[in-house]
Short mmCIF file of C-alpha atoms and ligand atoms in Angstrom, two decimals:
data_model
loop_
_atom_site.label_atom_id
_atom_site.label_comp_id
_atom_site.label_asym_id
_atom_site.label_seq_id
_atom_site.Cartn_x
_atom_site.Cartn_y
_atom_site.Cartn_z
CA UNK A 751 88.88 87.15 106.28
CA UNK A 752 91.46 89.94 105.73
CA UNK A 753 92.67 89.78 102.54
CA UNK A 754 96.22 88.46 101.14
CA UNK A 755 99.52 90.44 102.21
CA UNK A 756 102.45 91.02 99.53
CA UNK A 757 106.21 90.85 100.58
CA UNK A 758 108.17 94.11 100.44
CA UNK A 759 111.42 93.50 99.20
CA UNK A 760 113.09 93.96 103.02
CA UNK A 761 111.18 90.68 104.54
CA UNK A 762 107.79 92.52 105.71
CA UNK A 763 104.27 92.03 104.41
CA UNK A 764 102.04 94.54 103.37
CA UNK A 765 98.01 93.63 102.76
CA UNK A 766 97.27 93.98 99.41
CA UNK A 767 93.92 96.29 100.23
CA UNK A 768 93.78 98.79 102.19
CA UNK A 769 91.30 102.00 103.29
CA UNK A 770 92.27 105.44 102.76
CA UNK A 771 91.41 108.52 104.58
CA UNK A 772 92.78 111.20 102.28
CA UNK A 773 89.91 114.16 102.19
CA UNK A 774 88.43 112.45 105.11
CA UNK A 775 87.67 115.23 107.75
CA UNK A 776 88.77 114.64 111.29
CA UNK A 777 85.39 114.64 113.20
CA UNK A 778 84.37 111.87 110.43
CA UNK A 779 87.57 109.84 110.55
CA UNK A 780 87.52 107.97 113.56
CA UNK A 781 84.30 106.63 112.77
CA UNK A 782 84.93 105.37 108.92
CA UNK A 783 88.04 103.86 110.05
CA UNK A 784 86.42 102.16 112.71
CA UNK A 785 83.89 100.58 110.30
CA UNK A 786 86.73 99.37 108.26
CA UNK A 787 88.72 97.53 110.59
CA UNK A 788 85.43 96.02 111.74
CA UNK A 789 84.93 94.68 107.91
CA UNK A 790 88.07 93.40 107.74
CA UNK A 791 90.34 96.46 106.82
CA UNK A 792 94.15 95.76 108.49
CA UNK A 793 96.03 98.71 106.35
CA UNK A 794 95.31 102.12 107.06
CA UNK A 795 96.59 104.90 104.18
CA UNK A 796 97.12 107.93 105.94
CA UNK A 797 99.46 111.49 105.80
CA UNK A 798 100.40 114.66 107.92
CA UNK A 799 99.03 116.30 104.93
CA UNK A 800 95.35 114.92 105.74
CA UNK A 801 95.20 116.39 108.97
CA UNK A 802 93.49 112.70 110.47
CA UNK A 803 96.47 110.76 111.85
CA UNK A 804 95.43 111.45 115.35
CA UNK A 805 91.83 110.47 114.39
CA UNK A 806 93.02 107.00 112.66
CA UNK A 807 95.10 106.39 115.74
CA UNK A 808 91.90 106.41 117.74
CA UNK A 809 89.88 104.53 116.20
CA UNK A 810 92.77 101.79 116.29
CA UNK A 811 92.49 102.06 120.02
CA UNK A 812 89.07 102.03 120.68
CA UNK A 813 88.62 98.91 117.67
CA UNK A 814 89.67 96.16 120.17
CA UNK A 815 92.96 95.19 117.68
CA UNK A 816 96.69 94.89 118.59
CA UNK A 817 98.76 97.86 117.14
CA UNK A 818 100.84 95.13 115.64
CA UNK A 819 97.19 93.85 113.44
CA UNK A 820 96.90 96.70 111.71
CA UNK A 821 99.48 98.28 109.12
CA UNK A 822 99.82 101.94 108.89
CA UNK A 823 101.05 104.01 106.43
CA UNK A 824 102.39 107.73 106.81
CA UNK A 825 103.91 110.51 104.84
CA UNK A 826 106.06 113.59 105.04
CA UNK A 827 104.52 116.62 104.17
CA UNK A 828 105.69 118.98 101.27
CA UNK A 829 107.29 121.79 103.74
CA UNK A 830 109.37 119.60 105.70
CA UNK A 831 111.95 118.11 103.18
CA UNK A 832 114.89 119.36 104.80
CA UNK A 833 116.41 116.53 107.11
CA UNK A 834 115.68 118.21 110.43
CA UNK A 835 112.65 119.18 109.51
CA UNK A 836 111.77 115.77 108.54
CA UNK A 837 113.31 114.29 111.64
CA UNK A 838 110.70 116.72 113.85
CA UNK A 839 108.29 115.58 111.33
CA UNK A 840 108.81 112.15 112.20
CA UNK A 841 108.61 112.69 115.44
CA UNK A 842 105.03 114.63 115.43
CA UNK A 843 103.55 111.77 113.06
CA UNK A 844 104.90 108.84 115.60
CA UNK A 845 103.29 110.99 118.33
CA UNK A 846 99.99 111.31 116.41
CA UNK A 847 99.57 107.75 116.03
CA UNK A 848 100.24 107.36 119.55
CA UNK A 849 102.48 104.24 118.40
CA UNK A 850 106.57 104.10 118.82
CA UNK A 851 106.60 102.47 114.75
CA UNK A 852 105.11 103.24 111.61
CA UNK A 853 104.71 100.31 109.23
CA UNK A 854 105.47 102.72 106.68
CA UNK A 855 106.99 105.93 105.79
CA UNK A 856 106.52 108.03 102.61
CA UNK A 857 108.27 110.84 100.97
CA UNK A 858 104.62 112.35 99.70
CA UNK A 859 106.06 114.31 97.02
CA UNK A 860 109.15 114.44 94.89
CA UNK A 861 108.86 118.14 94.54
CA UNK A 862 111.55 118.44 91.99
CA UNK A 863 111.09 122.11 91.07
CA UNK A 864 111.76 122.85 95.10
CA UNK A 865 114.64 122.00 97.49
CA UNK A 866 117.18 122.48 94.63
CA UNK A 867 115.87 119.62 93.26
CA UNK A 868 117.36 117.55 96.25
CA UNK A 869 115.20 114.90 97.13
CA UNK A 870 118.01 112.20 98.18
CA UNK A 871 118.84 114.09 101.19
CA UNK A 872 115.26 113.98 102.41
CA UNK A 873 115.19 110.30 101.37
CA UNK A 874 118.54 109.61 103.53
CA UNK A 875 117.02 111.03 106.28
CA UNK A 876 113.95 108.55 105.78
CA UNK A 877 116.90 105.90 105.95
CA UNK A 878 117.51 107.00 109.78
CA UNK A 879 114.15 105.92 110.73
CA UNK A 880 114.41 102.95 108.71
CA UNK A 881 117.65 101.31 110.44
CA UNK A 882 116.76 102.68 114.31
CA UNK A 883 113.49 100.92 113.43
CA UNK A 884 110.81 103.40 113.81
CA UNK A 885 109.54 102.95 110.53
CA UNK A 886 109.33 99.55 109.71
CA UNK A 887 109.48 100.29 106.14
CA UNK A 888 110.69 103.37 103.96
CA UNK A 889 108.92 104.04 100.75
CA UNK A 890 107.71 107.15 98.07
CA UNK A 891 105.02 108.39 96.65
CA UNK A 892 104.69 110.30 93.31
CA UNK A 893 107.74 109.61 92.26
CA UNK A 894 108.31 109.58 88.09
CA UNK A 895 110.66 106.78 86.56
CA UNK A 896 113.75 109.75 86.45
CA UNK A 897 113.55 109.93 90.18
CA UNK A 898 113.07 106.86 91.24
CA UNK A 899 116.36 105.77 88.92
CA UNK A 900 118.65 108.62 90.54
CA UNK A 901 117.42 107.60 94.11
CA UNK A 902 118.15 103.79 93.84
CA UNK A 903 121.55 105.21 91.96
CA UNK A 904 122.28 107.82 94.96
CA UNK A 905 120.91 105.81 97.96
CA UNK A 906 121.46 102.64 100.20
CA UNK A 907 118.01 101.06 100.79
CA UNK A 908 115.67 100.46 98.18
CA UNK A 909 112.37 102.31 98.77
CA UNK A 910 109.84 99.48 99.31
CA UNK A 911 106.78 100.89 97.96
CA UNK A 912 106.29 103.79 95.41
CA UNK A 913 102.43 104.92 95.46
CA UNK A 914 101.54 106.70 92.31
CA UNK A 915 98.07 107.43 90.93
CA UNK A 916 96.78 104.38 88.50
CA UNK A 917 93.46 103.59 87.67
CA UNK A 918 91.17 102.24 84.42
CA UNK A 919 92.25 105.66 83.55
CA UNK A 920 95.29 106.46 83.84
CA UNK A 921 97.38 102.80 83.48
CA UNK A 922 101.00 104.99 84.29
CA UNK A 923 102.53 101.96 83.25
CA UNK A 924 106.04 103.66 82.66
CA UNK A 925 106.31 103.59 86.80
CA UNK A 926 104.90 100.37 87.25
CA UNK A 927 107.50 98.91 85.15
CA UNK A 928 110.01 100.91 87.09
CA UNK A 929 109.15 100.07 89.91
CA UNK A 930 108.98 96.67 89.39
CA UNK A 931 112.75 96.65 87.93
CA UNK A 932 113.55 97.33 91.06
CA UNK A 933 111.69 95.63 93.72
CA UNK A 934 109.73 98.10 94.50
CA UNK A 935 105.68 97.16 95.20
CA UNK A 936 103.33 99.73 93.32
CA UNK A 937 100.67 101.06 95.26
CA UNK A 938 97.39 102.35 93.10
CA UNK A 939 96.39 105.58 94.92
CA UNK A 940 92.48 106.99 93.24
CA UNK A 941 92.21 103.30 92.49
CA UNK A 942 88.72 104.49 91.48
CA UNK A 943 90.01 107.35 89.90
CA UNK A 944 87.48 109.07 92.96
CA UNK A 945 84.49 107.59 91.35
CA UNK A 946 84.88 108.71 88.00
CA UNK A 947 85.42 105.42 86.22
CA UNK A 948 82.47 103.69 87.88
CA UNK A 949 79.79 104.71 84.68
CA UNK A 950 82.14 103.81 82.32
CA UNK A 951 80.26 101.26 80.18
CA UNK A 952 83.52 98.55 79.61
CA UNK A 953 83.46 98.18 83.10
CA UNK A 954 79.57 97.97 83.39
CA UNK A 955 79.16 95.29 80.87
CA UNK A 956 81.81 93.06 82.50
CA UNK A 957 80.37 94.34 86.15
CA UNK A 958 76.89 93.23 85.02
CA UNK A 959 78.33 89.71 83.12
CA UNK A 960 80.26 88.71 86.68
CA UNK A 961 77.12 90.27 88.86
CA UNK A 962 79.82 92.88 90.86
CA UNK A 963 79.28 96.39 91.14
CA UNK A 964 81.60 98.90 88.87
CA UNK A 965 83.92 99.41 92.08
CA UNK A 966 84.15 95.64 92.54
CA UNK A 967 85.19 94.72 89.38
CA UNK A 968 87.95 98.24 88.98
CA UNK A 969 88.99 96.73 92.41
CA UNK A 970 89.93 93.24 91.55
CA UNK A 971 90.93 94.62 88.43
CA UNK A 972 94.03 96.63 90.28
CA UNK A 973 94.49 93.35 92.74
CA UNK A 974 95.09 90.83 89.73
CA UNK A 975 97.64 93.22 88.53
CA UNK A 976 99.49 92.85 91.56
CA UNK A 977 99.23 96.34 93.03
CA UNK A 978 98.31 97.26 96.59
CA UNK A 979 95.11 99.46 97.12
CA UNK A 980 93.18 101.73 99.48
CA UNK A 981 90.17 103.05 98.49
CA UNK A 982 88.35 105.53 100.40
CA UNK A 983 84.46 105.85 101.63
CA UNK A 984 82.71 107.18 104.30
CA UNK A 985 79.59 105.26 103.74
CA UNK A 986 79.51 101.62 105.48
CA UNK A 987 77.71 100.00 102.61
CA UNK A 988 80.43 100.82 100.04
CA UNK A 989 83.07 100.39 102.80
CA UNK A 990 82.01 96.97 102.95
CA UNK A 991 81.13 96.72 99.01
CA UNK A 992 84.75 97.51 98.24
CA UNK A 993 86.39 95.11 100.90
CA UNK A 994 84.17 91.93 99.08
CA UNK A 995 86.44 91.02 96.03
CA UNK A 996 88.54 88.38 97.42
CA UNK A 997 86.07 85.10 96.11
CA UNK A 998 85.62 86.38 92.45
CA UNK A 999 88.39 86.31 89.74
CA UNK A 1000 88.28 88.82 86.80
CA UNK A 1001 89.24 86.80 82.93
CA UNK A 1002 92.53 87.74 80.91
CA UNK A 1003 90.18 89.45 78.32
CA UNK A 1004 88.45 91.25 81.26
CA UNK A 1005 91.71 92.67 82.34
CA UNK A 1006 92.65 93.43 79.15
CA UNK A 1007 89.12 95.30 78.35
CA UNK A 1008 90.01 97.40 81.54
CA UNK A 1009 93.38 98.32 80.71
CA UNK A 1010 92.54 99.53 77.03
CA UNK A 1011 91.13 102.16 78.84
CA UNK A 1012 94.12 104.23 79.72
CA UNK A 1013 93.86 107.55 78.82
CA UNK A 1014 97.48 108.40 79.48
CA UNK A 1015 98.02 111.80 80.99
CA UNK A 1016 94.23 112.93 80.51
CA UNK A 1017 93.39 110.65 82.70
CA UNK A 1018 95.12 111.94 85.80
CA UNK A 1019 92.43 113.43 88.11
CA UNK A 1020 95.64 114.48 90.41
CA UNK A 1021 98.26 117.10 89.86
CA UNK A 1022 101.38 115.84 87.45
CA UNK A 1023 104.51 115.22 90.25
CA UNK A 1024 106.98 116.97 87.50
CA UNK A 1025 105.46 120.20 88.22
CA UNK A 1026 103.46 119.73 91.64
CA UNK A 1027 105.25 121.71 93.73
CA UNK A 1028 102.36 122.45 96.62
CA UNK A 1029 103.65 124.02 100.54
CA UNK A 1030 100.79 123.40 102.71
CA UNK A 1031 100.98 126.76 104.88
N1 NAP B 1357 99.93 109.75 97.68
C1 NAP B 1357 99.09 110.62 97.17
O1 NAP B 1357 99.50 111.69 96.68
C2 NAP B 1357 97.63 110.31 97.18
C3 NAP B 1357 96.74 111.13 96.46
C4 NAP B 1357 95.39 110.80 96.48
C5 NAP B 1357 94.95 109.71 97.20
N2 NAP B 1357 95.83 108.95 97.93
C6 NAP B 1357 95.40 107.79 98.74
O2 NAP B 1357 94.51 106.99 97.98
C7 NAP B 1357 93.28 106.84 98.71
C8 NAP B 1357 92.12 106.65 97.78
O3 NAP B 1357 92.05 107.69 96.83
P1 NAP B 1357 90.88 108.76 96.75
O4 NAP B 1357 90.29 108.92 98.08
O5 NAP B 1357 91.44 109.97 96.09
O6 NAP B 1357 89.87 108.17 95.68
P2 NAP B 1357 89.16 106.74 95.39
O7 NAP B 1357 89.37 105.79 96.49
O8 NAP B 1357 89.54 106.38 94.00
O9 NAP B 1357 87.62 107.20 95.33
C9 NAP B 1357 86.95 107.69 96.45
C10 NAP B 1357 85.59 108.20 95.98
O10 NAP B 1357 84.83 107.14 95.44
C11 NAP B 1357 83.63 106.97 96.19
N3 NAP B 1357 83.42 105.51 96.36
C12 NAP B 1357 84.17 104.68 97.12
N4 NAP B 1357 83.72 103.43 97.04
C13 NAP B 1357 82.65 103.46 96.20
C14 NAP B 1357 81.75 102.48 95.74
N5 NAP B 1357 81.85 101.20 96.11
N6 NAP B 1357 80.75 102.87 94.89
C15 NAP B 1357 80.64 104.16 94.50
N7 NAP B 1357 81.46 105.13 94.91
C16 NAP B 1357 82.47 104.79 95.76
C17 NAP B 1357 83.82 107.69 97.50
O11 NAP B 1357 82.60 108.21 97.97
P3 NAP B 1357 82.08 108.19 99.51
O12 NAP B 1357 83.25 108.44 100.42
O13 NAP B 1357 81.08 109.32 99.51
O14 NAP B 1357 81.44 106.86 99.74
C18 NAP B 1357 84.78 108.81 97.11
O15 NAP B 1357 84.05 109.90 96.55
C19 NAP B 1357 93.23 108.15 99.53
O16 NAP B 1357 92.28 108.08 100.59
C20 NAP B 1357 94.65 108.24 100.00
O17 NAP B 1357 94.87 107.34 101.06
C21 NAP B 1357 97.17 109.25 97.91
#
């Protein structure tokens, strides 16, 4: 059992739940990864920006899969927006996974307030990697309905994924609709909002009605909306908790209970991409 894959709108599959290894330190990441492809993880969520690409990449080796089993995700890190220094970039991620492709390939940031406010030439370089075929698939992350309009306006290929934050908490439907106008899948990063929505007592009552745990039931929650997930743990039990949520179905007036929870932007636990404008030194 692995889970159900979603088509990206240029003919590949992405599986709908993922693990994610954002805050994960390296001497610890080889090891939780590990664990998760053993459960039945095949999509890895990683960055430059984490510092564990390297790390992910061996635990891939040593897990007995085919590179081609497993789909990994990258991203380009805040300083290197400029096109060659997103082609070296490129290059140092490839060589960090050890692997000649990247499923997929994420501008991590929008960082309007930086650059000149030019992120379509750090996009168009992404396009190089998409048609020579080193990244499977080109994609964004953070990117606010305004930017991800001018992009599809100013650009060739449509960016396959956008990964924003969403959770019980923070719904950001505005993007989701967005990104669905255009094709473009929605992946829920925080899909737990990091733990924060798990005591809220909505989700409790229907977790302790359907006999799930709080993460199982915010979990399926984000799968019957359609949106492709990656939660992150570095303790086996909950890895494995969070991967069982494939033979239960939430009800309409669950899912509705869930999202009447959006706090709009109070409930970000993240920065706000309009403003984030972060250099990682
Ligand atoms: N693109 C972006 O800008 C961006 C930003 C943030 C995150 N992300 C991606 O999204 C992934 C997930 O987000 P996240 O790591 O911020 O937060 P998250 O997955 O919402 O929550 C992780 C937290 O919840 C705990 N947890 C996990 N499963 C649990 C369970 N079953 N029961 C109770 N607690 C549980 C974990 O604790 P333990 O580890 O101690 O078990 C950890 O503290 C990241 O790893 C990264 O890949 C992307």
């Amino acid at each position: 059992m692995t889970g159900p894959n979603l088509a990206l709108n240029n003919g590949y599959t992405i599986p709908q739940l993922g693990f994610g290894v954002f805050k994960i330190v390296p001497g610890e990441t080889a090891a939780a990864v590990r664990e998760a492809l053993h459960v039945g993880y095949r999509h890895i969520d990683t960055a430059e920006m984490y510092g564990n690409e390297k790390e992910v990449a061996e635990a891939l080796r040593t897990s007995g899969l085919d590179r081609s089993e497993v789909f990994i995700t990258s991203k380009l890190n805040n300083g290197f927006h400029r096109p060659d220094d997103a082609r070296k970039a490129f290059d140092g991620t490839l060589e960090a996974l050890g692997s000649d492709y990247v499923d997929l390939f994420l501008i991590h940031w929008p960082l309007p307030t930086l650059y000149g406010g030019d992120f379509v030439s750090t996009w168009l370089t992404l396009e190089e990697f998409y048609r020579d075929g080193r990244a499977r698939s080109i994609g964004l992350s953070n990117f606010q309905v305004a930017h991800v309009r001018r992009l599809v306006q100013e650009s060739d290929v449509v960016p396959a994924v956008n990964q924003i934050e969403v959770h019980p908490y923070l719904g950001n439907e505005e993007v989701r609709a967005a990104n669905a106008e255009f094709g473009i899948v929605t992946e829920a990063w925080s899909p737990l909002a990091k733990g924060r929505v798990l005591n809220d007592p909505t989700i409790g009552a229907i977790a302790s009605r359907v006999d799930r745990t709080p993460a199982q039931v915010v979990l399926r929650w984000h799968i019957q909306r359609g949106d492709v997930i990656f939660p992150k743990s570095t303790t086996p039990a909950r890895i494995k908790e969070n991967f069982q949520i494939f033979d239960f179905e939430l009800e309409s007036h669950d899912i509705a209970a869930i999202n009447a929870l959006d706090r709009g932007e109070e409930g970000r636990t993240g920065p706000n991409p309009d403003v984030f404008a972060y250099v990682p030194r």
